[in-house]
């Protein structure tokens, strides 16, 4: 194989990854129900492969795959997370869009770091909530904590998503663009009612106008 090439994003050449092939990959990913961010990441992974090799992805052989990933690991020193995205995108492209098998795509093994996430105690949670200076902030943090929401989900939670009668909260398009229902704790409902007053005057549960 030829000596490793240095990939320069500023010299991208769209002709190496034909638009028709790019669209077919994008369509295949959407049919698989992939999120928009995943579609863009996988298309980018294949585009970067083509630009590094200076050839269409359809003209790639297994030796090219080996060369590229050795380049990412040894020359560009990609972190495992970035390597994993590149591998997943390229593997999907060849197995689903091009219907080709390359042994090197199964050869690459990425070490996983199984570190446990840091978990704060209930006492620490109450200390954080009590340290807030406004009812709005206190309501937001308690809602996010008690419902197990991601920060962005808490900001986009709508008043209409709260079903007090059934004790449920409807989360729209969470992780993986999936909807889910969460049990509404009584303590959270009481705090929301205190924040709203007699009736909510806004569409979102907690206003995102940060102080």
Coordinates of N, CA and C in Angstrom, one line a residue:
X1 N 0.8 -1.2 0.0 CA 0.0 0.0 0.0 C 0.9 1.3 0.0
X2 N 0.4 2.3 -0.5 CA 1.1 3.6 -0.5 C 1.3 4.2 0.9
X3 N 2.2 5.1 1.0 CA 2.5 5.7 2.3 C 1.2 6.5 2.7
X4 N 0.9 6.6 4.0 CA -0.3 7.2 4.6 C -0.3 8.7 4.1
X5 N -1.5 9.1 3.7 CA -1.8 10.4 3.2 C -2.3 11.3 4.4
X6 N -2.0 12.5 4.4 CA -2.5 13.4 5.4 C -3.8 14.0 4.9
X7 N -4.9 13.9 5.7 CA -6.2 14.4 5.3 C -6.2 15.9 5.6
X8 N -6.5 16.7 4.7 CA -6.7 18.1 4.9 C -8.1 18.5 4.5
X9 N -9.0 18.8 5.6 CA -10.4 19.1 5.3 C -10.6 20.3 4.4
X10 N -9.6 21.2 4.3 CA -9.8 22.4 3.5 C -9.7 22.1 2.0
X11 N -9.2 20.9 1.7 CA -9.0 20.5 0.3 C -10.0 19.4 0.0
X12 N -11.2 19.4 0.6 CA -12.2 18.4 0.3 C -12.6 18.5 -1.1
X13 N -12.8 17.3 -1.7 CA -13.2 17.2 -3.1 C -14.5 16.4 -3.2
X14 N -15.7 17.0 -3.4 CA -16.9 16.3 -3.4 C -17.0 15.2 -4.5
X15 N -16.1 15.3 -5.5 CA -16.2 14.3 -6.6 C -15.8 12.9 -6.0
X16 N -15.0 12.8 -4.9 CA -14.6 11.6 -4.4 C -15.8 10.8 -3.7
X17 N -16.9 11.6 -3.4 CA -18.1 11.0 -2.8 C -19.3 11.5 -3.6
X18 N -19.6 10.8 -4.7 CA -20.7 11.3 -5.5 C -22.0 11.6 -4.8
X19 N -22.7 12.7 -5.2 CA -23.9 13.1 -4.5 C -24.9 12.0 -4.5
X20 N -25.0 11.2 -5.6 CA -26.0 10.1 -5.7 C -25.7 9.1 -4.6
X21 N -24.5 8.8 -4.4 CA -24.1 7.8 -3.4 C -24.3 8.3 -2.0
X22 N -24.0 9.6 -1.8 CA -24.2 10.3 -0.5 C -25.7 10.3 -0.2
X23 N -26.6 10.6 -1.2 CA -28.0 10.6 -0.9 C -28.5 9.2 -0.6
X24 N -28.0 8.2 -1.3 CA -28.5 6.8 -1.0 C -28.1 6.4 0.4
X25 N -26.9 6.7 0.8 CA -26.6 6.4 2.2 C -27.5 7.2 3.2
X26 N -27.7 8.5 2.9 CA -28.6 9.3 3.8 C -30.0 8.7 3.9
X27 N -30.5 8.3 2.7 CA -31.8 7.7 2.7 C -31.9 6.3 3.4
X28 N -30.8 5.5 3.3 CA -30.8 4.2 4.0 C -30.8 4.5 5.5
X29 N -30.0 5.4 6.0 CA -30.0 5.7 7.4 C -31.3 6.2 7.9
X30 N -32.0 7.1 7.1 CA -33.3 7.5 7.6 C -34.3 6.4 7.6
X31 N -34.2 5.5 6.7 CA -35.1 4.3 6.7 C -34.9 3.5 7.9
X32 N -33.7 3.5 8.4 CA -33.4 2.7 9.6 C -33.8 3.4 10.9
X33 N -34.3 4.7 10.7 CA -34.8 5.4 11.9 C -33.7 6.1 12.6
X34 N -32.6 6.4 12.0 CA -31.5 7.1 12.6 C -31.8 8.6 12.8
X35 N -31.3 9.1 13.9 CA -31.5 10.5 14.2 C -30.7 11.4 13.3
X36 N -31.1 12.6 13.1 CA -30.5 13.5 12.1 C -29.0 13.6 12.4
X37 N -28.6 13.7 13.7 CA -27.2 13.9 14.1 C -26.4 12.6 13.7
X38 N -27.0 11.5 13.8 CA -26.3 10.2 13.4 C -26.2 10.1 11.9
X39 N -27.2 10.6 11.2 CA -27.1 10.6 9.7 C -25.9 11.4 9.3
X40 N -25.8 12.6 9.8 CA -24.8 13.5 9.4 C -23.4 13.0 9.8
X41 N -23.3 12.3 10.9 CA -22.0 11.8 11.4 C -21.6 10.6 10.5
X42 N -22.5 9.8 10.1 CA -22.2 8.6 9.3 C -21.8 9.0 7.9
X43 N -22.5 10.0 7.3 CA -22.2 10.5 6.0 C -20.8 11.1 6.0
X44 N -20.6 11.9 7.1 CA -19.3 12.5 7.2 C -18.1 11.5 7.3
X45 N -18.4 10.4 8.0 CA -17.4 9.4 8.1 C -17.0 8.8 6.8
X46 N -18.0 8.5 6.0 CA -17.7 7.9 4.6 C -17.0 9.0 3.7
X47 N -17.5 10.2 3.8 CA -16.9 11.3 3.0 C -15.4 11.4 3.4
X48 N -15.1 11.4 4.6 CA -13.7 11.5 5.0 C -12.8 10.4 4.6
X49 N -13.4 9.2 4.6 CA -12.7 8.0 4.0 C -12.4 8.2 2.6
X50 N -13.4 8.7 1.8 CA -13.2 8.9 0.4 C -12.1 10.0 0.1
X51 N -12.2 11.0 0.9 CA -11.2 12.1 0.7 C -9.8 11.7 1.1
X52 N -9.6 10.9 2.1 CA -8.3 10.4 2.5 C -7.7 9.5 1.4
X53 N -8.6 8.6 0.8 CA -8.1 7.7 -0.2 C -8.1 8.3 -1.6
X54 N -8.8 9.5 -1.7 CA -8.9 10.2 -3.0 C -9.5 9.2 -4.1
X55 N -10.6 8.6 -3.7 CA -11.3 7.7 -4.6 C -12.7 7.6 -4.1
X56 N -13.6 7.2 -5.0 CA -15.0 6.9 -4.6 C -15.0 5.7 -3.6
X57 N -15.9 5.8 -2.7 CA -16.1 4.7 -1.7 C -16.4 3.4 -2.4
X58 N -17.0 3.4 -3.6 CA -17.3 2.2 -4.3 C -16.0 1.5 -4.9
X59 N -14.9 2.2 -4.9 CA -13.7 1.7 -5.5 C -12.7 1.3 -4.4
X60 N -13.2 1.2 -3.1 CA -12.3 0.9 -2.0 C -12.2 -0.6 -1.8
X61 N -11.1 -1.1 -1.4 CA -10.9 -2.5 -1.1 C -10.5 -2.6 0.4
X62 N -10.3 -3.9 0.9 CA -10.1 -4.1 2.3 C -8.8 -3.5 2.7
X63 N -7.8 -3.5 1.9 CA -6.5 -2.9 2.3 C -6.6 -1.4 2.5
X64 N -7.5 -0.8 1.7 CA -7.8 0.6 1.9 C -8.4 0.9 3.3
X65 N -9.3 0.0 3.7 CA -9.9 0.2 5.0 C -8.9 0.1 6.1
X66 N -8.0 -0.9 6.0 CA -7.0 -1.1 7.0 C -6.1 0.1 7.1
X67 N -5.7 0.6 5.9 CA -4.8 1.8 5.8 C -5.5 3.0 6.5
X68 N -6.7 3.2 6.3 CA -7.4 4.4 6.8 C -7.5 4.3 8.3
X69 N -7.9 3.2 8.8 CA -8.1 3.1 10.3 C -6.8 3.1 11.0
X70 N -5.7 2.6 10.4 CA -4.4 2.7 11.0 C -4.0 4.2 11.0
X71 N -4.3 4.9 10.0 CA -4.0 6.3 9.9 C -4.8 7.1 11.0
X72 N -6.1 6.8 11.2 CA -6.8 7.4 12.3 C -6.3 7.2 13.7
X73 N -5.9 5.9 13.9 CA -5.3 5.5 15.2 C -3.9 6.0 15.5
X74 N -3.0 5.9 14.5 CA -1.6 6.2 14.7 C -1.2 7.6 14.3
X75 N -1.7 8.1 13.2 CA -1.3 9.4 12.8 C -2.2 10.5 13.4
X76 N -3.5 10.3 13.3 CA -4.4 11.4 13.8 C -4.7 11.2 15.3
X77 N -4.4 10.0 15.8 CA -4.7 9.6 17.2 C -6.1 9.9 17.6
X78 N -7.0 9.4 16.9 CA -8.4 9.5 17.2 C -8.7 8.9 18.5
X79 N -9.6 9.5 19.3 CA -10.1 8.9 20.6 C -11.0 7.8 20.2
X80 N -11.2 6.9 21.1 CA -12.1 5.7 20.9 C -13.5 6.1 20.5
X81 N -14.0 7.2 21.1 CA -15.3 7.7 20.7 C -15.4 8.1 19.2
X82 N -14.4 8.8 18.8 CA -14.4 9.3 17.4 C -14.2 8.1 16.4
X83 N -13.3 7.2 16.8 CA -13.1 6.0 16.0 C -14.4 5.1 15.9
X84 N -15.1 5.1 17.0 CA -16.3 4.3 17.0 C -17.4 4.8 16.0
X85 N -17.5 6.1 16.0 CA -18.4 6.8 15.0 C -18.0 6.5 13.6
X86 N -16.7 6.7 13.3 CA -16.2 6.4 12.0 C -16.4 5.0 11.6
X87 N -16.1 4.0 12.5 CA -16.3 2.6 12.2 C -17.8 2.3 11.9
X88 N -18.6 2.8 12.8 CA -20.1 2.5 12.6 C -20.6 3.1 11.3
X89 N -20.2 4.3 10.9 CA -20.7 4.9 9.7 C -20.2 4.2 8.5
X90 N -18.9 3.8 8.4 CA -18.3 3.1 7.3 C -18.9 1.7 7.2
X91 N -19.0 1.0 8.3 CA -19.5 -0.3 8.4 C -21.0 -0.3 7.8
X92 N -21.8 0.6 8.3 CA -23.2 0.7 7.8 C -23.2 0.9 6.3
X93 N -22.4 1.8 5.8 CA -22.3 2.1 4.4 C -22.1 0.9 3.5
X94 N -21.1 0.1 3.9 CA -20.7 -1.0 3.1 C -21.6 -2.2 3.3
X95 N -22.2 -2.4 4.4 CA -23.0 -3.5 4.7 C -24.5 -3.3 4.2
X96 N -24.9 -2.1 4.3 CA -26.3 -1.8 3.9 C -26.5 -1.0 2.6
X97 N -25.7 -0.1 2.3 CA -25.8 0.7 1.1 C -25.1 0.0 -0.1
X98 N -23.9 -0.5 0.1 CA -23.1 -1.1 -1.0 C -23.2 -2.6 -1.0
X99 N -23.7 -3.2 0.1 CA -23.8 -4.7 0.2 C -22.4 -5.3 0.0
X100 N -21.4 -4.8 0.7 CA -20.1 -5.4 0.5 C -19.5 -5.7 1.9
X101 N -18.7 -6.8 2.0 CA -18.1 -7.2 3.3 C -16.6 -7.0 3.3
X102 N -16.1 -6.3 4.3 CA -14.7 -6.1 4.4 C -14.2 -6.7 5.8
X103 N -13.3 -7.7 5.8 CA -12.9 -8.3 7.1 C -12.3 -7.3 8.1
X104 N -11.7 -6.3 7.6 CA -11.0 -5.3 8.5 C -12.1 -4.5 9.3
X105 N -13.3 -4.5 8.8 CA -14.3 -3.8 9.6 C -14.7 -4.6 10.8
X106 N -14.4 -5.9 10.8 CA -14.7 -6.7 12.0 C -13.4 -6.9 12.9
X107 N -12.3 -6.5 12.3 CA -11.0 -6.7 13.0 C -10.8 -5.6 14.0
X108 N -11.2 -4.4 13.8 CA -11.0 -3.3 14.7 C -11.7 -3.5 16.0
X109 N -11.0 -3.4 17.1 CA -11.6 -3.5 18.4 C -11.2 -2.3 19.2
X110 N -12.2 -1.7 19.8 CA -12.0 -0.5 20.5 C -12.3 -0.7 22.0
X111 N -11.3 -0.3 22.8 CA -11.4 -0.6 24.2 C -12.4 0.3 24.9
X112 N -13.3 -0.3 25.7 CA -14.3 0.5 26.3 C -13.8 0.8 27.8
X113 N -14.1 2.0 28.2 CA -13.8 2.4 29.6 C -15.1 2.3 30.4
X114 N -15.2 1.3 31.3 CA -16.4 1.1 32.0 C -16.3 1.8 33.4
X115 N -16.2 3.1 33.3 CA -16.2 3.9 34.5 C -17.6 4.2 35.0
X116 N -17.8 4.1 36.3 CA -19.1 4.3 36.9 C -19.3 5.8 37.0
X117 N -20.5 6.3 36.6 CA -20.8 7.7 36.7 C -20.9 8.2 38.2
X118 N -20.5 9.4 38.4 CA -20.6 9.9 39.8 C -22.0 10.2 40.1
X119 N -22.5 9.7 41.2 CA -23.9 9.9 41.7 C -23.9 10.7 42.9
X120 N -24.7 11.7 43.0 CA -24.8 12.5 44.2 C -25.9 12.0 45.1
X121 N -25.8 12.2 46.3 CA -26.8 11.7 47.3 C -28.1 12.6 47.3
X122 N -29.1 12.0 47.9 CA -30.4 12.8 48.0 C -30.2 14.1 48.8
X123 N -29.3 14.0 49.8 CA -29.0 15.2 50.6 C -28.4 16.2 49.8
X124 N -27.4 15.8 48.9 CA -26.8 16.8 48.1 C -27.7 17.4 47.1
X125 N -28.7 16.6 46.6 CA -29.7 17.2 45.7 C -30.5 18.3 46.4
X126 N -30.9 18.0 47.6 CA -31.7 19.0 48.3 C -30.9 20.2 48.6
X127 N -29.6 20.1 48.8 CA -28.7 21.2 49.1 C -28.6 22.1 47.8
X128 N -28.5 21.4 46.7 CA -28.5 22.2 45.4 C -29.8 22.9 45.2
X129 N -30.9 22.2 45.4 CA -32.2 22.9 45.1 C -32.4 24.0 46.1
X130 N -32.1 23.8 47.4 CA -32.2 24.9 48.4 C -31.3 26.1 48.2
X131 N -30.2 25.9 47.4 CA -29.3 26.9 47.2 C -29.8 27.9 46.1
X132 N -30.8 27.5 45.3 CA -31.3 28.3 44.2 C -32.0 29.6 44.8
X133 N -31.9 30.6 44.1 CA -32.4 31.9 44.6 C -33.8 32.3 44.2
X134 N -34.4 31.6 43.2 CA -35.7 31.9 42.8 C -36.6 30.6 42.7
X135 N -37.9 30.8 42.8 CA -38.8 29.7 42.8 C -38.7 29.0 41.4
X136 N -38.5 29.8 40.3 CA -38.4 29.3 39.0 C -37.2 28.3 38.9
X137 N -36.1 28.7 39.4 CA -34.9 27.9 39.3 C -35.1 26.6 40.1
X138 N -35.7 26.8 41.3 CA -35.9 25.7 42.2 C -36.8 24.7 41.6
X139 N -37.9 25.2 40.9 CA -38.8 24.3 40.3 C -38.2 23.5 39.1
X140 N -37.4 24.2 38.3 CA -36.7 23.6 37.2 C -35.8 22.5 37.7
X141 N -34.9 22.7 38.6 CA -34.0 21.7 39.1 C -34.7 20.5 39.7
X142 N -35.7 20.8 40.5 CA -36.4 19.7 41.1 C -37.2 18.9 40.1
X143 N -37.8 19.5 39.1 CA -38.5 18.8 38.0 C -37.5 17.9 37.3
X144 N -36.4 18.4 36.9 CA -35.4 17.6 36.1 C -34.9 16.5 37.0
X145 N -34.6 16.7 38.2 CA -34.1 15.6 39.1 C -35.2 14.5 39.4
X146 N -36.4 15.0 39.8 CA -37.4 14.0 40.2 C -38.0 13.2 39.0
X147 N -37.9 13.8 37.8 CA -38.4 13.1 36.7 C -37.3 12.3 35.9
X148 N -36.1 12.6 36.3 CA -35.0 11.9 35.6 C -34.8 12.4 34.2
X149 N -35.0 13.7 34.0 CA -34.9 14.3 32.7 C -33.5 14.8 32.3
X150 N -33.2 14.8 31.1 CA -32.0 15.5 30.6 C -32.3 17.0 30.6
X151 N -31.3 17.8 30.8 CA -31.5 19.3 30.9 C -32.3 19.9 29.8
X152 N -32.0 19.4 28.6 CA -32.8 20.0 27.4 C -34.2 19.5 27.4
X153 N -34.5 18.3 27.9 CA -35.9 17.8 28.0 C -36.6 18.7 29.1
X154 N -36.0 19.1 30.1 CA -36.6 19.9 31.1 C -37.0 21.3 30.6
X155 N -36.1 21.8 29.7 CA -36.4 23.2 29.1 C -37.5 23.1 28.1
X156 N -37.7 22.0 27.5 CA -38.7 21.9 26.4 C -40.0 21.2 26.9
X157 N -40.1 20.9 28.2 CA -41.3 20.3 28.7 C -42.5 21.2 28.7
X158 N -43.6 20.8 28.1 CA -44.8 21.7 27.9 C -45.8 21.4 29.1
X159 N -46.5 22.5 29.4 CA -47.6 22.3 30.4 C -48.6 21.2 30.0
X160 N -48.9 21.1 28.7 CA -49.8 20.1 28.2 C -49.3 18.7 28.4
X161 N -48.0 18.6 28.6 CA -47.4 17.2 28.8 C -47.6 16.7 30.2
X162 N -48.1 17.5 31.1 CA -48.3 17.1 32.5 C -49.8 16.6 32.6
X163 N -49.9 15.4 32.9 CA -51.3 14.8 33.2 C -51.4 14.5 34.7
X164 N -51.9 15.6 35.4 CA -52.0 15.5 36.8 C -53.0 14.4 37.2
X165 N -54.1 14.2 36.4 CA -55.2 13.3 36.8 C -54.6 11.9 36.8
X166 N -53.8 11.5 35.8 CA -53.3 10.2 35.8 C -51.9 10.0 36.4
X167 N -51.3 11.2 36.8 CA -50.0 11.2 37.4 C -48.9 10.8 36.5
X168 N -49.0 11.3 35.2 CA -48.0 10.9 34.2 C -47.5 12.2 33.5
X169 N -46.2 12.1 33.0 CA -45.6 13.2 32.2 C -45.2 12.6 30.9
X170 N -45.6 13.2 29.8 CA -45.3 12.8 28.4 C -44.0 13.5 28.0
X171 N -42.9 12.7 27.7 CA -41.7 13.3 27.2 C -41.6 13.0 25.7
X172 N -41.6 14.1 24.9 CA -41.6 14.0 23.5 C -40.1 13.9 22.9
X173 N -39.9 13.0 22.0 CA -38.6 12.9 21.3 C -37.4 13.1 22.2
X174 N -37.3 12.1 23.1 CA -36.2 12.1 24.0 C -35.0 11.4 23.3
X175 N -34.2 10.7 24.1 CA -33.0 10.0 23.5 C -33.5 9.0 22.4
X176 N -32.8 9.1 21.2 CA -33.2 8.2 20.1 C -34.5 8.7 19.4
X177 N -34.9 9.9 19.7 CA -36.1 10.5 19.1 C -37.3 9.7 19.5
X178 N -37.4 9.1 20.7 CA -38.5 8.3 21.1 C -39.3 9.1 22.2
X179 N -40.6 8.8 22.2 CA -41.5 9.4 23.3 C -41.5 8.4 24.4
X180 N -41.7 8.9 25.6 CA -41.9 8.0 26.8 C -42.8 8.7 27.8
X181 N -43.3 7.9 28.7 CA -44.1 8.4 29.8 C -43.4 8.2 31.1
X182 N -43.5 9.2 32.0 CA -42.8 9.1 33.3 C -43.8 9.3 34.4
X183 N -43.7 8.6 35.5 CA -44.6 8.8 36.7 C -44.3 10.2 37.3
X184 N -45.4 10.9 37.6 CA -45.3 12.3 38.1 C -45.4 12.2 39.7
X185 N -44.3 12.5 40.4 CA -44.3 12.4 41.8 C -45.2 13.5 42.4
X186 N -45.8 13.3 43.5 CA -46.7 14.3 44.1 C -45.9 15.5 44.5
X187 N -44.7 15.3 45.0 CA -43.9 16.5 45.4 C -43.6 17.4 44.2
X188 N -43.4 16.8 43.0 CA -43.1 17.6 41.8 C -44.4 18.4 41.4
X189 N -45.5 17.7 41.5 CA -46.8 18.3 41.1 C -47.1 19.5 42.0
X190 N -46.9 19.3 43.3 CA -47.1 20.4 44.3 C -46.2 21.6 44.0
X191 N -44.9 21.4 43.7 CA -44.0 22.5 43.4 C -44.4 23.2 42.1
X192 N -44.8 22.4 41.1 CA -45.3 23.0 39.8 C -46.5 23.9 40.1
X193 N -47.4 23.4 40.9 CA -48.6 24.2 41.1 C -48.3 25.5 41.9
X194 N -47.3 25.4 42.8 CA -46.9 26.6 43.5 C -46.2 27.6 42.6
X195 N -45.5 27.1 41.6 CA -44.8 28.0 40.6 C -45.8 28.6 39.7
X196 N -46.7 27.8 39.2 CA -47.7 28.3 38.3 C -48.7 29.3 38.9
X197 N -49.0 29.1 40.2 CA -50.1 29.9 40.8 C -51.4 29.2 40.5
X198 N -52.5 30.0 40.3 CA -53.8 29.5 40.1 C -53.9 28.8 38.7
X199 N -53.2 29.3 37.7 CA -53.2 28.6 36.4 C -51.9 29.0 35.6
X200 N -51.3 28.1 34.9 CA -50.1 28.4 34.1 C -50.4 29.4 33.0
X201 N -49.5 30.4 33.0 CA -49.6 31.5 32.0 C -48.6 31.3 30.8
X202 N -48.0 30.2 30.7 CA -47.0 29.9 29.7 C -47.1 28.5 29.1
X203 N -46.6 28.3 27.9 CA -46.7 27.0 27.3 C -45.7 26.0 27.9
X204 N -44.5 26.5 28.2 CA -43.5 25.5 28.8 C -43.7 25.4 30.3
X205 N -43.3 24.3 30.8 CA -43.4 24.1 32.3 C -42.7 25.1 33.1
X206 N -41.4 25.3 32.7 CA -40.6 26.3 33.4 C -39.9 27.2 32.4
X207 N -40.1 28.5 32.5 CA -39.6 29.4 31.6 C -38.0 29.3 31.5
X208 N -37.5 29.4 30.2 CA -36.0 29.3 30.0 C -35.3 30.6 30.1
X209 N -36.0 31.6 30.6 CA -35.4 33.0 30.8 C -34.5 32.9 32.0
X210 N -33.3 32.6 31.8 CA -32.4 32.5 33.0 C -32.0 33.8 33.5
X211 N -31.9 33.9 34.8 CA -31.6 35.2 35.4 C -30.1 35.6 35.1

